[in-house]
PDB file of C-alpha atoms in Angstrom:
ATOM      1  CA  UNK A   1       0.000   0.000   0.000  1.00 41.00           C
ATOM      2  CA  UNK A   2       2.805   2.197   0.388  1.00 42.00           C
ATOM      3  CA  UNK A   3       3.935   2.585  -2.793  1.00 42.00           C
ATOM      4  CA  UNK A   4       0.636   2.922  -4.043  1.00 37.00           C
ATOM      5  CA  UNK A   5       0.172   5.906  -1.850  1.00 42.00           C
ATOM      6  CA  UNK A   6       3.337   7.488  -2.363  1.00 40.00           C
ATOM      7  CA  UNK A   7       2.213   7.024  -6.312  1.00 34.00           C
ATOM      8  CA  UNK A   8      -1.055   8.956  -5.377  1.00 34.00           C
ATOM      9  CA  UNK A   9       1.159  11.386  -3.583  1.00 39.00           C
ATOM     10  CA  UNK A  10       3.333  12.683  -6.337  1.00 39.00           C
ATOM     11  CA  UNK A  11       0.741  12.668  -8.782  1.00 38.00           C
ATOM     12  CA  UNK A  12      -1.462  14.962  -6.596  1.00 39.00           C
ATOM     13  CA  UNK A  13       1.828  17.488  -5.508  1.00 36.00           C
ATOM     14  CA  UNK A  14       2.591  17.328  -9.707  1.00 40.00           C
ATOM     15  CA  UNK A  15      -1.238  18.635 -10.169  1.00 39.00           C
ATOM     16  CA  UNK A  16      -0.360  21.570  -8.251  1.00 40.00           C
ATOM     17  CA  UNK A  17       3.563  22.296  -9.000  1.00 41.00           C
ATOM     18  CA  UNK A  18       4.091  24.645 -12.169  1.00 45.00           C
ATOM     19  CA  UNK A  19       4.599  23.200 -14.914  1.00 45.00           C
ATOM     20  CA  UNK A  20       7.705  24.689 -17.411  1.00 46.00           C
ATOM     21  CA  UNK A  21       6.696  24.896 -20.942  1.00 49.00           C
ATOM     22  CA  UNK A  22       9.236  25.931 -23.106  1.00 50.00           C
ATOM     23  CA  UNK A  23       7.757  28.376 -25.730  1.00 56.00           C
ATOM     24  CA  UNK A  24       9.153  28.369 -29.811  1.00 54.00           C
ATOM     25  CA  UNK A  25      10.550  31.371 -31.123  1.00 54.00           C
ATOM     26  CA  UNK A  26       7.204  32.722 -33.502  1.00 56.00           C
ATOM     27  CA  UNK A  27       8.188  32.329 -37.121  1.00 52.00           C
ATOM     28  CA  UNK A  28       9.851  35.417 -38.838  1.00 48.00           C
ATOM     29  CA  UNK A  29       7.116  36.181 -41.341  1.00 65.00           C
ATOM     30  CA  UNK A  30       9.045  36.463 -44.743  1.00 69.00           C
ATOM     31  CA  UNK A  31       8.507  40.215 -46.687  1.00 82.00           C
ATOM     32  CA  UNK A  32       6.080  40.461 -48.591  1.00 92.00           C
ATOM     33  CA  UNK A  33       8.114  41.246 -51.504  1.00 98.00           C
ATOM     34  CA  UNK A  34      11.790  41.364 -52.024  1.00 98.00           C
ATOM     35  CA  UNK A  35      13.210  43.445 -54.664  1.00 98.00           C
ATOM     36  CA  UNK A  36      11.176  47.089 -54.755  1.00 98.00           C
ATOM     37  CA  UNK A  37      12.028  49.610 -57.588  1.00 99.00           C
ATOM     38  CA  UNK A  38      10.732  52.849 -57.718  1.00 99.00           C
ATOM     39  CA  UNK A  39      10.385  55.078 -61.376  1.00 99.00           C
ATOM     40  CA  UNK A  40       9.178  58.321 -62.147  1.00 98.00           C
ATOM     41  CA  UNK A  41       9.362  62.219 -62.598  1.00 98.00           C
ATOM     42  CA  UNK A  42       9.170  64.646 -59.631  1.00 98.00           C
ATOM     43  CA  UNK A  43       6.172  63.816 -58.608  1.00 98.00           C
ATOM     44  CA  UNK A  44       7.071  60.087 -57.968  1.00 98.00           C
ATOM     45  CA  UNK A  45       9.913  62.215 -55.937  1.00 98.00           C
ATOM     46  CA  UNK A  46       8.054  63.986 -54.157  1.00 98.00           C
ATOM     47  CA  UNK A  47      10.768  66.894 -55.678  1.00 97.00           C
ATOM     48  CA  UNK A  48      11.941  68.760 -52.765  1.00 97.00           C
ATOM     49  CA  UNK A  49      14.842  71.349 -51.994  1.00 96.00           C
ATOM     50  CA  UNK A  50      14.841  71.205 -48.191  1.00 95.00           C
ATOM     51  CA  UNK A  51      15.276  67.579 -47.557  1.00 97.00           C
ATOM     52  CA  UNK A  52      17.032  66.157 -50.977  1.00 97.00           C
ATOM     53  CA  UNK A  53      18.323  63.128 -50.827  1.00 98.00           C
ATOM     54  CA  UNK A  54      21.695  61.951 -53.221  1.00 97.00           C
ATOM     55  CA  UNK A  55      21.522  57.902 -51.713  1.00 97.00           C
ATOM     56  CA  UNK A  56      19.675  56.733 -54.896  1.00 98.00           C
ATOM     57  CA  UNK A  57      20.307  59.291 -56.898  1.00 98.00           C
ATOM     58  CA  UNK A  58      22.484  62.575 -58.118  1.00 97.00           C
ATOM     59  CA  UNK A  59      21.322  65.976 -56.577  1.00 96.00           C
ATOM     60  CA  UNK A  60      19.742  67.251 -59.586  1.00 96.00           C
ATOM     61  CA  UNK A  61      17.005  64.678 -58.983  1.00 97.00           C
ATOM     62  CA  UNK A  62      15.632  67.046 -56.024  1.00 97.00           C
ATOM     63  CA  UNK A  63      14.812  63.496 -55.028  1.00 98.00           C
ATOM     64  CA  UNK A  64      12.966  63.550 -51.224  1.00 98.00           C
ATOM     65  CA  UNK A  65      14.576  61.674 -48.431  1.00 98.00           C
ATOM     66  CA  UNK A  66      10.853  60.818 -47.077  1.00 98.00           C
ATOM     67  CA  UNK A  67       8.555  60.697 -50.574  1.00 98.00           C
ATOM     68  CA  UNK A  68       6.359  57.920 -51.027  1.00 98.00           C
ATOM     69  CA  UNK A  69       8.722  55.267 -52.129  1.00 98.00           C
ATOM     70  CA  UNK A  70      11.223  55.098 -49.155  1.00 98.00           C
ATOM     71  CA  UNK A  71       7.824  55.250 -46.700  1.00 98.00           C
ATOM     72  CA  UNK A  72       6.477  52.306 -48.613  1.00 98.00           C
ATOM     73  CA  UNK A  73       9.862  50.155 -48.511  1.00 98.00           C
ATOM     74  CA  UNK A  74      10.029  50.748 -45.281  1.00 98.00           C
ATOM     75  CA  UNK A  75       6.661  49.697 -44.261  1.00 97.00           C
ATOM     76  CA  UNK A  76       7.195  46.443 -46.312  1.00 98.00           C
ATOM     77  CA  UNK A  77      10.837  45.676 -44.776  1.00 97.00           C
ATOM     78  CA  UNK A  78      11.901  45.087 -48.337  1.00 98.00           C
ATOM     79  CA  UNK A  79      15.300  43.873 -48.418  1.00 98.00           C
ATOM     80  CA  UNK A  80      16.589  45.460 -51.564  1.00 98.00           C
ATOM     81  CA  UNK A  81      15.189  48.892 -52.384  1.00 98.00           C
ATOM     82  CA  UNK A  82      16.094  50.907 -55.432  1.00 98.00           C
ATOM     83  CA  UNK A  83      14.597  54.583 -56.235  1.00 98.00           C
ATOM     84  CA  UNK A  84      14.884  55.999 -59.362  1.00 98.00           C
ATOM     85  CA  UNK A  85      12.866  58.768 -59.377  1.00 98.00           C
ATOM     86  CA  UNK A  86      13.261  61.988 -60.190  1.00 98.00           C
ATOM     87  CA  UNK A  87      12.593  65.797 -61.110  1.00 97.00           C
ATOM     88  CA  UNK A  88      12.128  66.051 -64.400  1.00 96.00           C
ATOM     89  CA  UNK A  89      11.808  62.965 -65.782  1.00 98.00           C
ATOM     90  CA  UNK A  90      10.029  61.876 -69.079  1.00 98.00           C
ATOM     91  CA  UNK A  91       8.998  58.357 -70.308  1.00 98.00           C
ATOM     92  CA  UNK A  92      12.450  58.484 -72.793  1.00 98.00           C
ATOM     93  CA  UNK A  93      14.273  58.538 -69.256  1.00 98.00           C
ATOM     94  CA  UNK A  94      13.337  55.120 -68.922  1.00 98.00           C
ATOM     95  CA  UNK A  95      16.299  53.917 -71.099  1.00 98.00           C
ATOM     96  CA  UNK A  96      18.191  57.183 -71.344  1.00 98.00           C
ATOM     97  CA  UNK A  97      20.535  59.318 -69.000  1.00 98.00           C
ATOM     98  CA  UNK A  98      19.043  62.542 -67.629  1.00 97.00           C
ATOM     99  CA  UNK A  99      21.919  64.563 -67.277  1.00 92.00           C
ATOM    100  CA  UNK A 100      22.620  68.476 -66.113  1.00 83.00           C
ATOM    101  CA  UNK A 101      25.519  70.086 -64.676  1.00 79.00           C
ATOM    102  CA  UNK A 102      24.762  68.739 -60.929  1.00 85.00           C
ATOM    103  CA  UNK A 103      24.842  65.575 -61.898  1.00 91.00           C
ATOM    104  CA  UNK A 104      23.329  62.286 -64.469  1.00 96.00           C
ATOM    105  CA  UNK A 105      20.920  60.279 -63.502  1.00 97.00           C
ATOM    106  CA  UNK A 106      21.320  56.639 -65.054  1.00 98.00           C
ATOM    107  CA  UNK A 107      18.440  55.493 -67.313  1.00 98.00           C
ATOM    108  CA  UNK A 108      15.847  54.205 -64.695  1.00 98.00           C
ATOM    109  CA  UNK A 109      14.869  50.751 -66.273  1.00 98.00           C
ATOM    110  CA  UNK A 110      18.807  50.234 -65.092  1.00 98.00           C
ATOM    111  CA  UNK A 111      17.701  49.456 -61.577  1.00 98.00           C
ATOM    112  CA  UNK A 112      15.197  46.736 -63.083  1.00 98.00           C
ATOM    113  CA  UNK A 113      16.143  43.242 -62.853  1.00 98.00           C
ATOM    114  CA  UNK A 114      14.816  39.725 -63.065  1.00 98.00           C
ATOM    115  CA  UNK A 115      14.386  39.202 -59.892  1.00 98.00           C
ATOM    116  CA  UNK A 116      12.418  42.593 -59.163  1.00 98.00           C
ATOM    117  CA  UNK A 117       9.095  41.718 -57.599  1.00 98.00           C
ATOM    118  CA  UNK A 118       7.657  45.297 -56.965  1.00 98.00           C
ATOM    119  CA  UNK A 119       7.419  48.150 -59.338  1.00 98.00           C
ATOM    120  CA  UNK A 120       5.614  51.520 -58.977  1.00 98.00           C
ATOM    121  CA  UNK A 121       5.173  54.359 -61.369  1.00 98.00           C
ATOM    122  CA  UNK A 122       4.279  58.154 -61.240  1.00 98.00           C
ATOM    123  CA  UNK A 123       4.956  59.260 -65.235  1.00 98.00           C
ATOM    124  CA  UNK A 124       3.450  61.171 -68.315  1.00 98.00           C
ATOM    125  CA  UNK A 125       3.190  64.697 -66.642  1.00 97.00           C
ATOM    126  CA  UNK A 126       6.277  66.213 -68.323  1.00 97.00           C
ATOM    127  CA  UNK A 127       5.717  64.257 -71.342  1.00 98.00           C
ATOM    128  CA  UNK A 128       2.639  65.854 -71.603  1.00 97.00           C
ATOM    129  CA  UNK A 129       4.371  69.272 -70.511  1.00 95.00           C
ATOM    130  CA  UNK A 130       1.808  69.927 -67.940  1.00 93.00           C
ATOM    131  CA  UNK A 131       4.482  71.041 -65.423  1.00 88.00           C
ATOM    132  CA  UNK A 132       5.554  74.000 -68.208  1.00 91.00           C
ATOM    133  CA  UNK A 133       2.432  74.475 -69.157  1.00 95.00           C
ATOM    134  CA  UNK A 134       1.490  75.798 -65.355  1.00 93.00           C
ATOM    135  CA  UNK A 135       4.332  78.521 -65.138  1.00 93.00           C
ATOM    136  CA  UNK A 136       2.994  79.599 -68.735  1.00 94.00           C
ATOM    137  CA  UNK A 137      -0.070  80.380 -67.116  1.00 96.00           C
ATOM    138  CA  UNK A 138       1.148  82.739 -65.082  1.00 96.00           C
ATOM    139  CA  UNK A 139      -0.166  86.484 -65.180  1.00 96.00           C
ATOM    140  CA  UNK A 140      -0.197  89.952 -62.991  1.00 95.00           C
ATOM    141  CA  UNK A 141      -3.388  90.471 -64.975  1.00 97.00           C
ATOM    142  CA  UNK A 142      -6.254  88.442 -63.183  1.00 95.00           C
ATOM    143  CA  UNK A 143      -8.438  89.506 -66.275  1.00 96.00           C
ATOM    144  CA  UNK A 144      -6.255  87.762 -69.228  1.00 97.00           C
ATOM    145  CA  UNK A 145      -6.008  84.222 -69.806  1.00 97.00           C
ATOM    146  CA  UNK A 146      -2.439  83.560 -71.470  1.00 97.00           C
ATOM    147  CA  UNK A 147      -3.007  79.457 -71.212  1.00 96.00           C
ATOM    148  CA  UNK A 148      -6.222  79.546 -72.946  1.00 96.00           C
ATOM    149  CA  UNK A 149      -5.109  82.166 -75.367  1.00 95.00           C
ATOM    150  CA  UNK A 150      -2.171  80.486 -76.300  1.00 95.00           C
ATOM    151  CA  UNK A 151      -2.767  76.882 -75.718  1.00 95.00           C
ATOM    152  CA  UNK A 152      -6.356  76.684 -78.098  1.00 96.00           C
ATOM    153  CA  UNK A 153      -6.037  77.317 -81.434  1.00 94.00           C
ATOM    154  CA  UNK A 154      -8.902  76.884 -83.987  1.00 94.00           C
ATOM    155  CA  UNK A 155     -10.740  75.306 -81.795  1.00 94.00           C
ATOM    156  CA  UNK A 156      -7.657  72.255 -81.006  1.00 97.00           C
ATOM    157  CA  UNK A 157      -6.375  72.320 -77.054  1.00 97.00           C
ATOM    158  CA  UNK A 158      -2.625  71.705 -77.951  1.00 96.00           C
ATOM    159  CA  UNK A 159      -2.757  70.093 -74.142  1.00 97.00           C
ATOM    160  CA  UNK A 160      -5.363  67.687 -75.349  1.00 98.00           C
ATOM    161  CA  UNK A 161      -3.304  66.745 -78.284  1.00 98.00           C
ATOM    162  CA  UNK A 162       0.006  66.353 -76.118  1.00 98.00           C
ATOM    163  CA  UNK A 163      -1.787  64.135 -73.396  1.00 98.00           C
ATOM    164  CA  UNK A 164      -3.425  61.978 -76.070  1.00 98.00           C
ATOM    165  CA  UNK A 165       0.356  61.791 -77.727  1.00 98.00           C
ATOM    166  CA  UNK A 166       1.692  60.556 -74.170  1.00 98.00           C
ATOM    167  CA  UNK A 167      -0.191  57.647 -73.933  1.00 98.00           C
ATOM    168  CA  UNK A 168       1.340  55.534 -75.495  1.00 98.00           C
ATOM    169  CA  UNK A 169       4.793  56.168 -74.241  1.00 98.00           C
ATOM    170  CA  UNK A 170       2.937  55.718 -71.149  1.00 98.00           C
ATOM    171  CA  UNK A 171       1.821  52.213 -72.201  1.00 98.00           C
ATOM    172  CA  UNK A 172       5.515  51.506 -73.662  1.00 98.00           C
ATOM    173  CA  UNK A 173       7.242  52.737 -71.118  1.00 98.00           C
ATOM    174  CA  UNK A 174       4.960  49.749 -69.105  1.00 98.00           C
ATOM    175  CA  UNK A 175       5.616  47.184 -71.365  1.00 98.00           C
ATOM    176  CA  UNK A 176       9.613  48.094 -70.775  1.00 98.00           C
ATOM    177  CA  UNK A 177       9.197  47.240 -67.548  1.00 98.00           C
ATOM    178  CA  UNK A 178       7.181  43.990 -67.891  1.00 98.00           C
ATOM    179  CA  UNK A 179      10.043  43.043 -70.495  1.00 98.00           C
ATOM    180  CA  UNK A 180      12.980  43.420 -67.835  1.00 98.00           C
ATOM    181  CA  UNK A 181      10.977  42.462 -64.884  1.00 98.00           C
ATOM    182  CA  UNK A 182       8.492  39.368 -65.730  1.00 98.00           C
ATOM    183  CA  UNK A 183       7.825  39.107 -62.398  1.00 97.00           C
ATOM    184  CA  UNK A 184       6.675  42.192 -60.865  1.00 98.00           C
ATOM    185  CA  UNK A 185       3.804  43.378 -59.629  1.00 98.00           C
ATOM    186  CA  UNK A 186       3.396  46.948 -61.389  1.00 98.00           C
ATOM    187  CA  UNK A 187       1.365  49.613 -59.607  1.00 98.00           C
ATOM    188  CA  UNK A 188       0.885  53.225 -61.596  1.00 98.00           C
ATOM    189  CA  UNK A 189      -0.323  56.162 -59.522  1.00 98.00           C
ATOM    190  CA  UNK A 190      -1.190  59.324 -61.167  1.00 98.00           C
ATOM    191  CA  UNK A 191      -1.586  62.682 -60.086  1.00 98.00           C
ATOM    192  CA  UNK A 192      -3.604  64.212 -56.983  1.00 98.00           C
ATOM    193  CA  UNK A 193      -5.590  67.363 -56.852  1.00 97.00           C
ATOM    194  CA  UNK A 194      -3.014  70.179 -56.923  1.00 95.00           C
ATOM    195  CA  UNK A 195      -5.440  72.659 -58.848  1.00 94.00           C
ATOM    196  CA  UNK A 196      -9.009  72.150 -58.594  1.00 92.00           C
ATOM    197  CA  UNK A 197     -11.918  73.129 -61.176  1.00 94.00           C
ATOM    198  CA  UNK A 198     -13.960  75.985 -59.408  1.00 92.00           C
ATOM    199  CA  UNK A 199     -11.157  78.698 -59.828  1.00 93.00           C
ATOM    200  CA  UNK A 200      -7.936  80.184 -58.635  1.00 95.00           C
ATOM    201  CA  UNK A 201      -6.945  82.078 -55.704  1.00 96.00           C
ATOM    202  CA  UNK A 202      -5.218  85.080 -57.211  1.00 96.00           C
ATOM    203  CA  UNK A 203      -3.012  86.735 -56.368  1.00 94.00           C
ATOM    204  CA  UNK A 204      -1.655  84.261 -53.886  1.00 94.00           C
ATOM    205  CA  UNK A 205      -0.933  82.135 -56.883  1.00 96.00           C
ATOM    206  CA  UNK A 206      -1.037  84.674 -60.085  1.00 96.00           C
ATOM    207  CA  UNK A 207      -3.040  82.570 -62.511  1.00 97.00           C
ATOM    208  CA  UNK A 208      -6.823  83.718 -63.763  1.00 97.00           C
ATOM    209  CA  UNK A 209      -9.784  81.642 -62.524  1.00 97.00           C
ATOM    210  CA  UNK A 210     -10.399  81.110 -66.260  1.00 97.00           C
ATOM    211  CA  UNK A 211      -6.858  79.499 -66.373  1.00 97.00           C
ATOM    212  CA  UNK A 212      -6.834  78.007 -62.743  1.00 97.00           C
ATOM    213  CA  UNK A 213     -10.256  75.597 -64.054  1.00 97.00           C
ATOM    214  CA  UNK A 214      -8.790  74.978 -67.673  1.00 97.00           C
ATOM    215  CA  UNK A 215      -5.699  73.612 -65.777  1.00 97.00           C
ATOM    216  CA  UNK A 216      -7.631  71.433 -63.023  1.00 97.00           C
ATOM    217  CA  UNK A 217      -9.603  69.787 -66.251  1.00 97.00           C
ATOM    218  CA  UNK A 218      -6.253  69.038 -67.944  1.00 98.00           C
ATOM    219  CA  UNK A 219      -4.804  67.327 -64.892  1.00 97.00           C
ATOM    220  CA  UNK A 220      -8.399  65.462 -64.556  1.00 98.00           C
ATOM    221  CA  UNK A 221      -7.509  64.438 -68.660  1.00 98.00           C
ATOM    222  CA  UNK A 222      -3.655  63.394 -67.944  1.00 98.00           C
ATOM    223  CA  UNK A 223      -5.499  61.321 -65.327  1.00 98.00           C
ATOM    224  CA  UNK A 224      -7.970  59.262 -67.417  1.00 98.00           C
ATOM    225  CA  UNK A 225      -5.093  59.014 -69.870  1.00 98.00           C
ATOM    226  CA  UNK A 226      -2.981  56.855 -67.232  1.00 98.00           C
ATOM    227  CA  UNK A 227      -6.131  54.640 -66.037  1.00 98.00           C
ATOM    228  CA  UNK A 228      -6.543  53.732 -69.718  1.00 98.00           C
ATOM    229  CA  UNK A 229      -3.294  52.884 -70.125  1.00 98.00           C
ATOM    230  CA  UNK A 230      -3.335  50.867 -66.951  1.00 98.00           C
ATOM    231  CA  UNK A 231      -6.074  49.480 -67.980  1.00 98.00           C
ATOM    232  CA  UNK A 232      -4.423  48.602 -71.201  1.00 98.00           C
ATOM    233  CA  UNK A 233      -1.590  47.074 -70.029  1.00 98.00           C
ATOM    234  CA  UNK A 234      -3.775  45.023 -67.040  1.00 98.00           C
ATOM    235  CA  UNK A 235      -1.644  46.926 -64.265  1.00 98.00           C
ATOM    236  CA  UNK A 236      -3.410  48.186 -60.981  1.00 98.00           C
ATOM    237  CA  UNK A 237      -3.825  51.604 -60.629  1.00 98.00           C
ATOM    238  CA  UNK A 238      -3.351  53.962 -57.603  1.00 98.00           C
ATOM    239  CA  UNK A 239      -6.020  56.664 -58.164  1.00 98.00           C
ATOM    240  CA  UNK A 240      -4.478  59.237 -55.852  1.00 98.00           C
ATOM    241  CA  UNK A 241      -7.048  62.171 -57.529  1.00 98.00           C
ATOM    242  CA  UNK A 242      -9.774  60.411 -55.547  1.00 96.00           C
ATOM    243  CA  UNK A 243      -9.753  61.485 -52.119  1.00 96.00           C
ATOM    244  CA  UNK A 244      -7.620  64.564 -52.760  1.00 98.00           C
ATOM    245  CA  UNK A 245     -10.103  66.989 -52.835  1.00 96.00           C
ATOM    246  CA  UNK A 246      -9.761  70.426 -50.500  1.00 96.00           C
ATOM    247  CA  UNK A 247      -6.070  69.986 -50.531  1.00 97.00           C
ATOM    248  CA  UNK A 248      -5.062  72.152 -53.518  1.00 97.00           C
ATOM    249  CA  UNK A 249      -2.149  74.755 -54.041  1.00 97.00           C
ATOM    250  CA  UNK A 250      -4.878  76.992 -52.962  1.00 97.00           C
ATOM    251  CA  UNK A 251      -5.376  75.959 -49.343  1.00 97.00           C
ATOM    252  CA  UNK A 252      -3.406  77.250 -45.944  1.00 96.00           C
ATOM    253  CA  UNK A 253      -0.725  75.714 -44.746  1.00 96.00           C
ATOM    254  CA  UNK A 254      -1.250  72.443 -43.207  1.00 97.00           C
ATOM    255  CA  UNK A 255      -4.041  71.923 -45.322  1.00 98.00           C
ATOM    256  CA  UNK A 256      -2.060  71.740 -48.849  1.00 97.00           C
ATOM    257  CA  UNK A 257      -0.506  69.065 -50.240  1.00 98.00           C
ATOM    258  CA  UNK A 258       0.811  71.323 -52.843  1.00 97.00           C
ATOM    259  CA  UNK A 259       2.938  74.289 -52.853  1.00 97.00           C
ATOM    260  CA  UNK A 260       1.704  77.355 -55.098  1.00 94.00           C
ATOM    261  CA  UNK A 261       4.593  79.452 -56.886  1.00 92.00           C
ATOM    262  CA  UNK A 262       6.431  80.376 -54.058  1.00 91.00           C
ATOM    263  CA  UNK A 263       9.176  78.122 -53.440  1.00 92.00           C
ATOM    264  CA  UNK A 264       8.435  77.849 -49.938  1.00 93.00           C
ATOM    265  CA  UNK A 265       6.788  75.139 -47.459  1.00 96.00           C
ATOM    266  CA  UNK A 266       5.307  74.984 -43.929  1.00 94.00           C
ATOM    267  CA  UNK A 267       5.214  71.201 -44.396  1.00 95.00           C
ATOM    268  CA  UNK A 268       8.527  70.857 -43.446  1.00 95.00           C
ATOM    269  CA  UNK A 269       9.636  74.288 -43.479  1.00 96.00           C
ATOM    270  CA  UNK A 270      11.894  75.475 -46.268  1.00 95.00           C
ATOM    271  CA  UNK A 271      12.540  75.882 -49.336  1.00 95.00           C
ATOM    272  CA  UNK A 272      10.462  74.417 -51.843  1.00 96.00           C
ATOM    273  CA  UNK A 273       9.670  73.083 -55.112  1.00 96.00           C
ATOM    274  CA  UNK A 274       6.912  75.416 -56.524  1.00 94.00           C
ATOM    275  CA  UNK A 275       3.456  73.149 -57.820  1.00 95.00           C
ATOM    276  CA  UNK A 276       4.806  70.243 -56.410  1.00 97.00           C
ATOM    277  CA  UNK A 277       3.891  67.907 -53.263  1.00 98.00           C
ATOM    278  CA  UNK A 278       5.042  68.602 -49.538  1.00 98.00           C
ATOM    279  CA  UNK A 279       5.403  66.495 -46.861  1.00 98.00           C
ATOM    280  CA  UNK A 280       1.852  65.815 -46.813  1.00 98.00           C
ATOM    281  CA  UNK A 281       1.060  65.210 -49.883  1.00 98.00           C
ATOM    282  CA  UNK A 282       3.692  62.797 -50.088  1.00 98.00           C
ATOM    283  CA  UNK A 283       2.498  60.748 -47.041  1.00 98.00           C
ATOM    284  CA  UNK A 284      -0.835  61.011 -48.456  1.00 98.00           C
ATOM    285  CA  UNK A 285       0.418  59.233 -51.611  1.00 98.00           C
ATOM    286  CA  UNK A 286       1.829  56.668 -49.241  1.00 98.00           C
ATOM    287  CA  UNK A 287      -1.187  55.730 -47.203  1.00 98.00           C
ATOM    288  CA  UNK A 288      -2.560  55.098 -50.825  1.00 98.00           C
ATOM    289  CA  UNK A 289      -0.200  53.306 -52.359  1.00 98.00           C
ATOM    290  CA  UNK A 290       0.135  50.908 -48.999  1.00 98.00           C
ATOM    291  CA  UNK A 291      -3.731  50.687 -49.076  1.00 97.00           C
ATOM    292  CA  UNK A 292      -3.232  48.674 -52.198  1.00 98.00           C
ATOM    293  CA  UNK A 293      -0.579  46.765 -51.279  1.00 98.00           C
ATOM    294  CA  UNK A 294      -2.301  45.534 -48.115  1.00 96.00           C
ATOM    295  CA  UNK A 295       0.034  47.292 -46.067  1.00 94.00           C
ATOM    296  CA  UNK A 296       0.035  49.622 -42.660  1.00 83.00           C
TER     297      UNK A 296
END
């Protein structure tokens, strides 16, 4: 009987006595994606003059150390990271050198490889000449219209004609990419609200209402010109317009997500890159690009 009761005995102190349970390390979720290369002009940039920064690419790039890119990489812990945008920047820049005097930026499709997995896109505004086509605009005269006395002839919008010509360099410049990179997920964003179409707010920027609404129509146009050509090419596109509304060139500080023609920002302060995101726009193109990559 005693053994039976001492077996009773250390079964009933073991019921009570903690019992160690040694715990596995939780598996190191892999990233999501693994090669991330970023293309595009100045807005893809997010062009800036008070934070540039020169670790992807040459000065003259005015390329942001915090646009939309580098928030997205980091957010997906992607182990190799390339960004190639910058200011400037046309869809022949995909295979060619833009060079100045500070500096050449290598064609962007360089930074492309086999093995790249994740590919976004912010293009056609300069092929289209829209950025140009803004500082033409400008006037002391809040009663003459310079853009749409210059720009429509007989009847033909010469911006019309250039947006429908960009297409498909757009659509090329797309099927470049699926060439070198078989792989990749492609994501195009276009352009946000950075002129609306109810008018301008002269003189703080010195463009005529008449102007100010032709312009917000022709960035609605160079819009539906890059969803076709996503659409074309079966990429996903990051509508960035959506949603952007109330945050014009025209709005106070802290409320834009463009700067007007001063070259000056609150958001961060300094000098500035005039029609062109700050800070917050460029989060705000973040939070939509990682909306559609599943992302926080």
């Amino acid at each position: 009987m005693k053994p039976l009761r001492a077996l009773f005995t250390a079964a009933a102190i073991g019921a009570v006595l903690p019992v160690a349970v040694v715990q596995a390390d939780p598996p190191v979720e892999a990233p999501a994606y693994n090669e991330y290369v970023a293309l595009g002009d100045s807005w893809a940039a997010d062009a800036t003059l008070s934070q540039i920064s020169t670790e992807h690419t040459p000065l003259n790039c005015v390329q942001s150390a915090h646009d939309y890119a580098k928030q997205v990489a980091e957010a997906l812990a992607v182990p190799v990271f390339r960004d190639a945008t910058c200011g400037g920047a046309t869809t022949v820049n995909m295979t060619a050198p833009q060079s100045t005097v500070l500096g050449t930026n290598a064609p962007q499709f360089d930074r492309l490889t086999p093995d790249t997995d994740l590919v976004t896109l912010g293009i056609g505004g300069n092929d289209a000449e829209l950025a140009i086509t803004v500082i033409d605009c400008v006037t002391l005269d809040p009663s003459v219209n310079p853009c749409l006395n210059s720009k429509i002839v007989d009847g033909v919008d010469r911006m019309s004609l250039k947006i429908a010509a960009a297409e498909p360099k757009v659509i090329a410049t797309i099927e470049g990419i699926r060439a070198r990179s078989p792989h990749a997920r492609i994501l195009l964003l276009n352009y946000f609200e950075g002129i609306g179409t109810w008018g301008g707010c002269f003189p703080e920027i010195p463009i005529s209402d008449a102007d100010a609404v032709w312009l917000g129509t022709k960035l609605i146009e160079l819009d539906a010109m890059l969803a076709r050509a996503a659409e074309t090419t079966g990429i996903e596109l990051v509508d960035t317009y959506s949603g952007s509304s109330g945050h014009d060139a025209c709005k106070p500080v802290g409320t834009r997500w463009v700067e007007g023609l001063l070259p000056y920002s609150g958001n961060p302060v300094g000098l500035a890159v005039p029609f062109h995101p700050n800070q917050l726009g460029a989060d705000y193109q973040a939070r939509r690009l990682r909306e559609a990559l599943g992302v926080n």
